Structure formats: C-alpha cells, structure tokens
Tab-separated table of C-alpha atoms in Angstrom:
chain	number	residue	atom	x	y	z
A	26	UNK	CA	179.012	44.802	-151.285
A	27	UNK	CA	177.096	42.315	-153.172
A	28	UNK	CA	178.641	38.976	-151.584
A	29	UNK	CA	179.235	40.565	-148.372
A	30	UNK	CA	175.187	41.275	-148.150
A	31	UNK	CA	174.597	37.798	-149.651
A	32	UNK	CA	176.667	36.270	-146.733
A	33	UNK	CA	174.928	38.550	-143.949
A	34	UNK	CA	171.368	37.055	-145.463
A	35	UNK	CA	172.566	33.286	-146.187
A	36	UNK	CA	172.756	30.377	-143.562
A	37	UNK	CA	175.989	28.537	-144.160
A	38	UNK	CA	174.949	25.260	-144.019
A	39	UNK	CA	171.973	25.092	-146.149
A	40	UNK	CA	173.600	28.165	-148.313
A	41	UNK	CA	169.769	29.633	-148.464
A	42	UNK	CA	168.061	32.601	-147.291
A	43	UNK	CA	167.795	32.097	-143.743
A	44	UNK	CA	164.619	30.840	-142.416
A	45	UNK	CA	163.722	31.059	-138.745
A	46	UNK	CA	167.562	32.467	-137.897
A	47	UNK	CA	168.874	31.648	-134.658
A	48	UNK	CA	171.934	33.528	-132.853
A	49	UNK	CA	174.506	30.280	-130.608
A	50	UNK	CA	176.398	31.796	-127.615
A	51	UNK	CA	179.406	32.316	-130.261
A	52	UNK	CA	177.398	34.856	-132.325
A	53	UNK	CA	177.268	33.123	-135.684
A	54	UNK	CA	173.773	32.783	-137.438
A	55	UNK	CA	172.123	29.609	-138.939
A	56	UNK	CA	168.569	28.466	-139.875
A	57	UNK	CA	166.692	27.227	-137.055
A	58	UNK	CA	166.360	23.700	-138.278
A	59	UNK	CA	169.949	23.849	-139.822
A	60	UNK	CA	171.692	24.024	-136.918
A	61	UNK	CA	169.432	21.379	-134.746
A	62	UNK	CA	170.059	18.863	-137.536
A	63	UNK	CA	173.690	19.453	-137.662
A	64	UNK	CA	173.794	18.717	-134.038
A	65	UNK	CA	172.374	15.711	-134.522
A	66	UNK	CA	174.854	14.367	-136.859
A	67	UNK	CA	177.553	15.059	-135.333
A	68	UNK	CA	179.564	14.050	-132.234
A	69	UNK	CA	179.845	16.924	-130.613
A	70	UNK	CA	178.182	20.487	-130.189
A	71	UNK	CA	179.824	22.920	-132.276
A	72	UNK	CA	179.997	25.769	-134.274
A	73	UNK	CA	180.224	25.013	-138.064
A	74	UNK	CA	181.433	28.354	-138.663
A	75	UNK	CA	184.004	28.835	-135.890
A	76	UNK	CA	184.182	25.172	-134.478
A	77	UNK	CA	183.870	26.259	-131.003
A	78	UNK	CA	182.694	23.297	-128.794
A	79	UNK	CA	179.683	23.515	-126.221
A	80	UNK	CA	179.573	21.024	-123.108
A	81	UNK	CA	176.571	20.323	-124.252
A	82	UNK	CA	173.702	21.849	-126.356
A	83	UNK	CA	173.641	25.722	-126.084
A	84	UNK	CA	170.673	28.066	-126.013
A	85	UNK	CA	169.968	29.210	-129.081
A	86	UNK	CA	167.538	32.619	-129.629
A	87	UNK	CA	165.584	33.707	-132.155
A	88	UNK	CA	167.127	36.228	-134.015
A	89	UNK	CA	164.856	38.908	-134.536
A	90	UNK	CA	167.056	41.789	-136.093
A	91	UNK	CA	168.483	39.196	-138.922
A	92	UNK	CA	164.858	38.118	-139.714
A	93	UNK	CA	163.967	42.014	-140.761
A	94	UNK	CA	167.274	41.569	-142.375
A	95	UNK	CA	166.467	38.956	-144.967
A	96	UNK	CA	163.059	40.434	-145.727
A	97	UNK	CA	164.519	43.835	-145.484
A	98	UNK	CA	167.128	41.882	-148.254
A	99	UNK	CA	163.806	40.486	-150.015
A	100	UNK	CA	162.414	43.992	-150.768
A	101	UNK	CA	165.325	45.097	-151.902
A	102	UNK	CA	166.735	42.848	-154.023
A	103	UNK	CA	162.734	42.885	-155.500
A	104	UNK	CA	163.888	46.465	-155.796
A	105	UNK	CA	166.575	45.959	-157.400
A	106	UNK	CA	165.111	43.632	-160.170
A	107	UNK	CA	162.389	46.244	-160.594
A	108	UNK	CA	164.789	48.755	-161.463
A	109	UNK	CA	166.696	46.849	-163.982
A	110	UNK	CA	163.201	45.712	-165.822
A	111	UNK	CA	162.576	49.445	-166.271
A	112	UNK	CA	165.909	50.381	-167.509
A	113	UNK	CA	165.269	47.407	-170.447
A	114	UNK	CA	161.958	48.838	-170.738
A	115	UNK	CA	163.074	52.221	-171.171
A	116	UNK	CA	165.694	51.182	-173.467
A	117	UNK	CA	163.308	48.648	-175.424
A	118	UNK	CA	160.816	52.285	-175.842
A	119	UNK	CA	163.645	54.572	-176.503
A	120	UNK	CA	164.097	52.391	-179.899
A	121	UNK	CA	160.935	52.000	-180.523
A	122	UNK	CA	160.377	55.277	-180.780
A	123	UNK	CA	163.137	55.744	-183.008
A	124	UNK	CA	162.557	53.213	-184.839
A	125	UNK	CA	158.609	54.957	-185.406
A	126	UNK	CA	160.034	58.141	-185.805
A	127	UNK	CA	162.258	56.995	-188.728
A	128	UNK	CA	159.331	55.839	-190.566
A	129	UNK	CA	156.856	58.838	-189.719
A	130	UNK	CA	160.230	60.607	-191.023
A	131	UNK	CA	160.207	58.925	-194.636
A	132	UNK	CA	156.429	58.927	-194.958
A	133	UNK	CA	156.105	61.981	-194.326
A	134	UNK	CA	158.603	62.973	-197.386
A	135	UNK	CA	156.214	60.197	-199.531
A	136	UNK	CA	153.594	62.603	-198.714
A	137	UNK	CA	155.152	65.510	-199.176
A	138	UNK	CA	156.396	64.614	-202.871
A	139	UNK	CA	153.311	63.549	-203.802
A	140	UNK	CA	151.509	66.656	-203.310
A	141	UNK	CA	154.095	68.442	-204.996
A	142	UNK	CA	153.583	66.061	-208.299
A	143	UNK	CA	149.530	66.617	-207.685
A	144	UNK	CA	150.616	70.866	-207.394
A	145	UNK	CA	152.679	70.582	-210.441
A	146	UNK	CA	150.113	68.823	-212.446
A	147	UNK	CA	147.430	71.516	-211.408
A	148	UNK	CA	149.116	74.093	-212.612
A	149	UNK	CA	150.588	72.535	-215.887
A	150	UNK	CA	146.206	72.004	-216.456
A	151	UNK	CA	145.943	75.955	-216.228
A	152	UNK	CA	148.138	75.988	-218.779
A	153	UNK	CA	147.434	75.953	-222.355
A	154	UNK	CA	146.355	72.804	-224.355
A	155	UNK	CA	149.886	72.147	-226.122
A	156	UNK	CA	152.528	72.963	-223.292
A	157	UNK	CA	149.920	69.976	-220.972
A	158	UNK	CA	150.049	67.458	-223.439
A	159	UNK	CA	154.184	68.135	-223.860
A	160	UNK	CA	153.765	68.000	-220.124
A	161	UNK	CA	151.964	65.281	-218.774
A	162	UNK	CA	153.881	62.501	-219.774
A	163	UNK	CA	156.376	62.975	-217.614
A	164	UNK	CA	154.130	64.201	-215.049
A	165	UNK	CA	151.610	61.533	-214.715
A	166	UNK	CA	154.184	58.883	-214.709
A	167	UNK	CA	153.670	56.525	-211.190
A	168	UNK	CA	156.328	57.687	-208.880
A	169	UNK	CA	158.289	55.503	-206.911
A	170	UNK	CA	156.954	54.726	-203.909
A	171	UNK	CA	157.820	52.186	-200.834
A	172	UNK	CA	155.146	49.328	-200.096
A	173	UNK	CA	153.935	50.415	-196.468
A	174	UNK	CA	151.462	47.456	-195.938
A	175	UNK	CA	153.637	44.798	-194.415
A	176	UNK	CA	155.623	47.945	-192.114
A	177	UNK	CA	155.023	47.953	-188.739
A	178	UNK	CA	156.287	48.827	-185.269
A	179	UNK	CA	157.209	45.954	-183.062
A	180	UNK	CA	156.321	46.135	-179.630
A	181	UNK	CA	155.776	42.059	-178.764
A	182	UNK	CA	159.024	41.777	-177.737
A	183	UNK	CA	158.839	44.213	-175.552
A	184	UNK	CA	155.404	43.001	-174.046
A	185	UNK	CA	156.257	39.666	-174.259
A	186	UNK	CA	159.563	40.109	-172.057
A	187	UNK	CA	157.431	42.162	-169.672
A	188	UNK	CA	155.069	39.414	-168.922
A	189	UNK	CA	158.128	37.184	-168.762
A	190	UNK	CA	159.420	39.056	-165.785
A	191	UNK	CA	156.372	39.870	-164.232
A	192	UNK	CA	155.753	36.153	-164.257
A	193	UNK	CA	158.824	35.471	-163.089
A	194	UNK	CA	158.638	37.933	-160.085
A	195	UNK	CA	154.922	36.207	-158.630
A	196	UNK	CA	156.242	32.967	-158.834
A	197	UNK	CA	159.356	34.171	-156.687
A	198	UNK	CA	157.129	36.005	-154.171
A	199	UNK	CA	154.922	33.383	-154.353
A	200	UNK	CA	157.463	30.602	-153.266
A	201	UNK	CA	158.255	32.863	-150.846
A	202	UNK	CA	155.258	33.357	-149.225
A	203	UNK	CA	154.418	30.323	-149.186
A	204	UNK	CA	157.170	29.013	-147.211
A	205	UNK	CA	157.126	31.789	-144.622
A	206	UNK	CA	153.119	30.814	-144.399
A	207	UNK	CA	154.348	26.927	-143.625
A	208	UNK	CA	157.058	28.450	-140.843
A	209	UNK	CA	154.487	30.779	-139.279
A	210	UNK	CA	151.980	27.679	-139.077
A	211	UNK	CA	154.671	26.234	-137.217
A	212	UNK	CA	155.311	28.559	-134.587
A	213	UNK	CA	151.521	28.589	-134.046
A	214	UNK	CA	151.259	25.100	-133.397
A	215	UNK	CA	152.655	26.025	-129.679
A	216	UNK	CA	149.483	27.901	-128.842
A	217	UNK	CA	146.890	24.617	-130.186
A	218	UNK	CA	144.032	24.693	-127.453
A	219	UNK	CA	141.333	21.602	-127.147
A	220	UNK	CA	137.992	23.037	-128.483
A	221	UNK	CA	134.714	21.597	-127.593
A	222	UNK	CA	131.387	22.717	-128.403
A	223	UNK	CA	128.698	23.877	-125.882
A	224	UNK	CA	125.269	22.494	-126.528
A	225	UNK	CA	123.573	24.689	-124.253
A	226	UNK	CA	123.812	26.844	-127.540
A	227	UNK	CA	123.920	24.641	-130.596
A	228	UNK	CA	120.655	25.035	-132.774
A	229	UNK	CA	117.879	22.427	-132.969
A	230	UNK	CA	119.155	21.426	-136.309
A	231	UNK	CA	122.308	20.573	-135.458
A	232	UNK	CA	123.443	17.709	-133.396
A	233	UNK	CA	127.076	17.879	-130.991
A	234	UNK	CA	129.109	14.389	-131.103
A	235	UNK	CA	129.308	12.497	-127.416
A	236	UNK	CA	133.086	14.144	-127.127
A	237	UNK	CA	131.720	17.700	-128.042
A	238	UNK	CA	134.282	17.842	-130.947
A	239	UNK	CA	131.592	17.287	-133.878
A	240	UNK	CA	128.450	18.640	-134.838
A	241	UNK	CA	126.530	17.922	-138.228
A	242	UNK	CA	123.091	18.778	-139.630
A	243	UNK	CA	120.141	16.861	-138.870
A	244	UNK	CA	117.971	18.211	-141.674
A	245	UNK	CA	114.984	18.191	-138.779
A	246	UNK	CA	114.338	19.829	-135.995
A	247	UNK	CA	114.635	18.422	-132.735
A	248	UNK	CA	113.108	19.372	-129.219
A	249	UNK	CA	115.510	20.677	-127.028
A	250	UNK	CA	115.556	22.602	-123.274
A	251	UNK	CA	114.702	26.191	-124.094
A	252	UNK	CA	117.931	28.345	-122.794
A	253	UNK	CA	119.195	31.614	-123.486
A	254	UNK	CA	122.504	31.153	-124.771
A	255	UNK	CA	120.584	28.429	-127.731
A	256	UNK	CA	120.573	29.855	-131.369
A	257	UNK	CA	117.171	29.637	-132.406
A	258	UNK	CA	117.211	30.040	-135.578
A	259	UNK	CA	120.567	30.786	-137.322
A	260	UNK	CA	122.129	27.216	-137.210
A	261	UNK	CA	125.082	28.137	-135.248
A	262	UNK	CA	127.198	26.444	-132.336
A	263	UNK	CA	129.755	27.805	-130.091
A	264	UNK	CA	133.157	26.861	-127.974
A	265	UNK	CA	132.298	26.069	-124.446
A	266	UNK	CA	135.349	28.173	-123.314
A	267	UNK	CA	136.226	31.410	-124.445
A	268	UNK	CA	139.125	33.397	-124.452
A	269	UNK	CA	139.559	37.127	-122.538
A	270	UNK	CA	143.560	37.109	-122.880
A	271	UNK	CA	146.176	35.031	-124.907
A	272	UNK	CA	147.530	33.193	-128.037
A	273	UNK	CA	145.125	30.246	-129.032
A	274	UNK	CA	145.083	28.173	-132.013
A	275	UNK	CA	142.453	24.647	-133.277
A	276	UNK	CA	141.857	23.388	-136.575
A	277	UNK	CA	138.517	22.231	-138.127
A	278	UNK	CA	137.789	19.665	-140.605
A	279	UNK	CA	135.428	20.951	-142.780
A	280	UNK	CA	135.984	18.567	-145.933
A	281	UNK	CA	133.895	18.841	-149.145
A	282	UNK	CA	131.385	21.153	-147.443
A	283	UNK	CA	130.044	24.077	-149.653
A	284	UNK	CA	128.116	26.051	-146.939
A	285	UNK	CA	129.741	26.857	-143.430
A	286	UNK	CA	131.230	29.775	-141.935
A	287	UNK	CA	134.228	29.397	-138.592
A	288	UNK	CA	135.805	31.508	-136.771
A	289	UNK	CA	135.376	34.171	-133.359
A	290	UNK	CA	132.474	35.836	-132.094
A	291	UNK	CA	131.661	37.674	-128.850
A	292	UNK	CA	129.965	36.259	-126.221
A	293	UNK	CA	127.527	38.771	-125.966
A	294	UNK	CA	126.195	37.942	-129.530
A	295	UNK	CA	122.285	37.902	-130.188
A	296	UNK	CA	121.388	34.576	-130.135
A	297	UNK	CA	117.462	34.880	-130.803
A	298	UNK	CA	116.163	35.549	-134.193
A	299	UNK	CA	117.496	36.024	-137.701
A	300	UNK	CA	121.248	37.143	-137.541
A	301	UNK	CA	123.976	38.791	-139.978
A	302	UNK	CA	127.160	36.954	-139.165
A	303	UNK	CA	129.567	40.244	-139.947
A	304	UNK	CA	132.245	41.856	-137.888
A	305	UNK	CA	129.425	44.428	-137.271
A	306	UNK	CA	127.724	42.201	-135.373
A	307	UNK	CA	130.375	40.734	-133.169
A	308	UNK	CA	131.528	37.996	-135.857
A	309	UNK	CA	135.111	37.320	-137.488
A	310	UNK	CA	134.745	34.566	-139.954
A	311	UNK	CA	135.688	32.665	-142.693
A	312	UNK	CA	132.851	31.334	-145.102
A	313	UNK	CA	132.197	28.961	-148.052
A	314	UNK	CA	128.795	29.463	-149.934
A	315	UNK	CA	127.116	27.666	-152.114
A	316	UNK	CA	127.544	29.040	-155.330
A	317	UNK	CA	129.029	32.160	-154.357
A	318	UNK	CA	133.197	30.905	-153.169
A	319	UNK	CA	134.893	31.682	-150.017
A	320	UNK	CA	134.086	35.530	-148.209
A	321	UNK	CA	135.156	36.598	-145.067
A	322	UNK	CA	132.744	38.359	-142.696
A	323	UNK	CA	134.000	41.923	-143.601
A	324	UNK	CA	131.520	44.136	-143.999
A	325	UNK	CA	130.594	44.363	-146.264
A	326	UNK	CA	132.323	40.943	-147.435
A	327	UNK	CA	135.173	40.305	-149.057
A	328	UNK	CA	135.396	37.739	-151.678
A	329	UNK	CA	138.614	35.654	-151.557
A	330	UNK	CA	140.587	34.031	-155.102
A	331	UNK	CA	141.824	30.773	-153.226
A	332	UNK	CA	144.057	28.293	-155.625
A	333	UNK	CA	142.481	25.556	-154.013
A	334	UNK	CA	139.752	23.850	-151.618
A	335	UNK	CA	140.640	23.935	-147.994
A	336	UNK	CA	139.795	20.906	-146.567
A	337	UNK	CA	141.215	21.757	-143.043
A	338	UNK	CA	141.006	24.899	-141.759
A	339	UNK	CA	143.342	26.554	-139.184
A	340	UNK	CA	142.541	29.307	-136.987
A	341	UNK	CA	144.904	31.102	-134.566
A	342	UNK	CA	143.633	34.140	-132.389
A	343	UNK	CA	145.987	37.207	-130.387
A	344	UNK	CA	143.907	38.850	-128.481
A	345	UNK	CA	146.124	40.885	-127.497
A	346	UNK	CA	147.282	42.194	-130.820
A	347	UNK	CA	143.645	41.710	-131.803
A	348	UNK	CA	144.376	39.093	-134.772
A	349	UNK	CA	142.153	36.481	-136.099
A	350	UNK	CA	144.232	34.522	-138.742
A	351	UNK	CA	142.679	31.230	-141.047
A	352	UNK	CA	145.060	29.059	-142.792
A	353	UNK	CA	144.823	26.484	-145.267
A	354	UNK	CA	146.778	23.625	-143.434
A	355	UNK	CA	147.171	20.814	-145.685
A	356	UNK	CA	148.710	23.822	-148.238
A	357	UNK	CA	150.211	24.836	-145.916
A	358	UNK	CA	149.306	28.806	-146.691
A	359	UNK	CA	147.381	32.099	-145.140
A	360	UNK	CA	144.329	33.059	-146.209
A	361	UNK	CA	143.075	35.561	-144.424
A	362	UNK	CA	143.664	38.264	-140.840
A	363	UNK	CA	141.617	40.244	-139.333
A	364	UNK	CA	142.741	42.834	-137.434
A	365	UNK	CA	140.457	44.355	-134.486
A	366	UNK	CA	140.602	45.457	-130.864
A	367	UNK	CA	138.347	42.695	-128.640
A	368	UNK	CA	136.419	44.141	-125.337
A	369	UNK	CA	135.203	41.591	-124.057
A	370	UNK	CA	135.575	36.875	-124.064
A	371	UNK	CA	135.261	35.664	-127.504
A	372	UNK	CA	134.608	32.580	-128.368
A	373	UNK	CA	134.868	29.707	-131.338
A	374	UNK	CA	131.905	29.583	-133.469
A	375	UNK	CA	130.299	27.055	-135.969
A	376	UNK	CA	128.358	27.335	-138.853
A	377	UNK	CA	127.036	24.607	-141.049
A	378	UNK	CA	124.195	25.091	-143.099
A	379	UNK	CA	121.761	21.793	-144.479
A	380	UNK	CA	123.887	19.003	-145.985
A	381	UNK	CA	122.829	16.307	-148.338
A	382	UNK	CA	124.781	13.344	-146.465
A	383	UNK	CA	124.243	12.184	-143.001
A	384	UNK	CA	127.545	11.609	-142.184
A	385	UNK	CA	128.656	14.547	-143.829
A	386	UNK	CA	130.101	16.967	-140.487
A	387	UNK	CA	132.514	19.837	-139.322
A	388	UNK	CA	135.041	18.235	-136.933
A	389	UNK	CA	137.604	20.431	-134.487
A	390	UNK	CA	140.521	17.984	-135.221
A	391	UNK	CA	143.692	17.448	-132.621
A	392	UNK	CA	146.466	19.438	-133.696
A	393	UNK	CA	149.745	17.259	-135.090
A	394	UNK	CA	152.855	18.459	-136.760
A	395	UNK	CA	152.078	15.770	-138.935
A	396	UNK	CA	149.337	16.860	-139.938
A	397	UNK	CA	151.724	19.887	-141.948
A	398	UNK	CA	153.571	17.677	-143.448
C-alpha cells in the first residue's frame, strides 16, 4: 500500500526520505546522521523504534538494498506523477477536441446554408424577369449568421498547466540531486590524498610554490634544466605521484580564472611539442576557456550548462571502476564523470594558461569537511 511503501522509504526520526540508511543490530532503518545525532542526545544507546538498549554504541552498516529502495521509490513515484499529468492531459485534449468539433460542426451548417441561399438565387436569375423581382426580396435578405471573430479554441490552460508540472518535476529532481551530490561528496572525502606538483615537468612559464602545492603563470619564460618529463611548450604541470590502483580524491582552487584545464592524464603522455589535451591523447579533464565556457576533454568536447562559477574544484578518481568525477564543492554538486578503463599510472595534471595578475594562481587546497559546509 501507499503508507506501508511510504514507511519502508521514510526514516522515523527525521520523517524524510532516507538519506545514507543505516541497518542497527535490531534491524530497524534510520538516516545515517539521524541516528548518530540521536545518540548523542540521549542517555543511553537505543533504538527509537523498538527501544532496545546497546551496552554501548552498536555497529551500524550501510544499507545498501534500502538505498536502491528509495531511488527505486524515486522513479516510481516520478512514474507515478507522470502518469497522472497524462491522464489530465488526455482529458484536457479529449475536450478540446470536442469542444473544436462542436464548432467545425455549426460552421460547417453556416456554410452549408449559405450556399444553398447563393443556389437558390442562381436559379431564381434563370428565371424570368417578373417571378426574380417577386423573388429576390426575400432572397437577398442578410441571413442570420453567428460572429466567428472573437471564437476560438483554448489550449493555454492546457499548456500553461503543462509547464506548471514540468516545472514542478525539475525543481523536485533537482533538489534531489543536489542533495545526493552533497552526500556523495561526503563519502569521498575518505579517499582525500596530498597532491604536490613535480617540477621536473612544469613548463618554463609556469612557476611551482616552495610547498609544491601552487603554480601560477609567469608571463616569461624562464631557463630551466632540460629533462624529459618537462612540457615544453603546452603550459602544463603534473602530480609528483601517480596512481596505478585505488580511490583518490584533492581539490583545486582555481578562483576567478577563465583559462585552465584539471584533471588525469597518463604518464606516458607526450610531453614535447604542441599537444591536444583530449581523452584521445591520454587526458581526462575539466576546462574553462576564455570566451568559450566550461568543456570537458571528450572528444570531441563537450560543452557543459553550469548554473554557476566553480571556484573550487573537486576531483575524485576509481581506478578501478575507471571513473574520473569533478565536483563543484562550494555548491556542493557533480559536474561531470568520465568513464574509461586505465592501463597504466595516471597522474594529476595542471593547466593554466597566461593570466593578467601576478598573484593570480591554481592552488591544490587541503581537504576539510568544512570546507562543504
């Protein structure tokens, strides 16, 4: 039934969709966060659904079937909503048409006495002179006819209602989304890995901070050793450590900046010469340009409609599952995956193109939980 499926998709305590559910040794369900702020309010460990008591604070586990539950729940009850617009739509058409019909229905007989006045008046002409003028009188008299100008068929209702729910159905998703993007930025926050950049292969433009967490444009050359990991000429610097295996995840600071790509790209790269940054070519990023928005390194690319101006990017890497995902993290939303199988150690990479302030840099930032918040 309806309340028993609301129940099986609702945490008790917060009386919302679950988020994060969690299983406790007695069985019962509640939000992760629910349940660990309970505890800490009250005296003792227990169950708010059955009160059973815990010595002291049980295991709890991630409750994977209930989570394809409530989105399982989700898409239906989307489903469900869908349905019902149609019916009204369906309904809202069914008397429009009827409504048309009608007056097709009663023009049509307009039309159709019309001709036969303009018939009778024909043949009252091939008549003789006297029986016509007897005749026409009555003939030629205006007939009564309806005023069609200000007759139409509504359908703005109907379109306007349509919009209404469509609206209504993005924001839901949207609000959805969102919040599953801020609990999945979360999770990721356990993998957070110290980045530093490797000058053996920054570009002569660029220049690394002393910690190896900073790197900016020069807007001049500079003489540096010759060595063949350096970019020559595409102004690019990558992570000293790469990754063959794991779960990572760093952010990057990348502020008001209008030209910079970050992301992943294999270590066996070309790093001589004029390069196309493009999963082609060994490269999984996410790029700003100058005049042009946000792209990722698709290929080709793939211009992205962002809401807003990420000021601090995060990126989280499975290589395993072969995912390379970017989030806005002051938002608090995804932007972009890519999915793809990795071969061989990847590593972080760094883009930043000519900027018009000095002190204007791309910054690998420690990762906080305050910083989500």
């Amino acid at each position: 039934t309806a309340s028993s499926s609301r129940e099986q998709v609702h945490c008790s305590i917060c009386l919302d969709v679950f988020t994060n559910p969690v299983s406790i040794p007695c069985g019962h369900n509640f939000c992760q966060t629910c349940i660990l702020g309970y505890w800490k309010t009250s005296p003792l460990y227990q169950c708010p659904m059955c009160k059973k008591s815990f010595h002291k604070r049980p295991d709890i586990s991630v409750n994977t079937v209930l989570r394809e539950i409530v989105f399982s729940e989700l898409v239906r009850s989307i489903q469900k909503a869908q349905a019902e617009l149609v019916m009204v739509i369906e309904e809202k058409q069914r008397q429009t048409e009827m409504r048309a019909e009608s007056l097709i229905a009663e023009l049509e007989q307009e039309i159709s006495e019309l001709k036969t006045r303009h018939t009778d008046l024909e043949n009252v002409n091939r008549t003789d002179h006297i029986h016509f003028l007897k005749s026409f009188p009555a003939l030629s008299a205006t007939p009564s006819v309806k005023d069609w100008s200000e007759t139409s068929v509504p359908t703005d209702t109907c379109v306007g209602m349509i919009r209404r729910s469509v609206s209504k159905l993005e924001t839901t998703l949207s609000e959805m989304i969102d919040k599953l993007s801020a609990n999945e930025i979360k999770k990721i926050l356990k993998y957070s890995v110290d980045i530093t950049l490797d000058p053996d292969t920054a570009n002569p433009w660029l220049q690394l901070s002393q910690d190896r967490h900073q790197v900016r444009h020069l807007g001049a050359w500079q003489e540096l050793p010759d060595h063949p990991d350096r970019f020559d000429t595409v102004v690019i610097v990558l992570g000293r450590d790469g990754f063959t295996s794991g779960r990572h995840y760093w952010e990057v600071q990348v502020g008001d900046k209008d030209d910079w790509y970050l992301g992943v790209a294999k270590s066996s790269v070309k790093r001589k010469g004029r390069i196309s940054v493009s999963t082609a070519q060994g490269y999984w990023a996410l790029a700003m340009k100058k005049g042009q928005g946000y792209r990722v390194s698709t290929s080709p690319p793939l211009v992205l409609s962002l809401d807003q101006k990420p000021k601090r990017v995060g990126v989280y890497v499975d290589y395993e599952e072969g995912q390379i995902s970017f989030y806005d993290v002051r938002a608090r939303i995804h932007i972009y995956t890519f999915e793809d199988a990795f071969m061989d150690r990847i590593l972080p990479f760094f883009y930043l193109y000519c900027c018009d302030k000095a002190s204007d840099t791309m910054a690998i930032c420690p990762v906080q939980e305050k910083s989500l918040i």
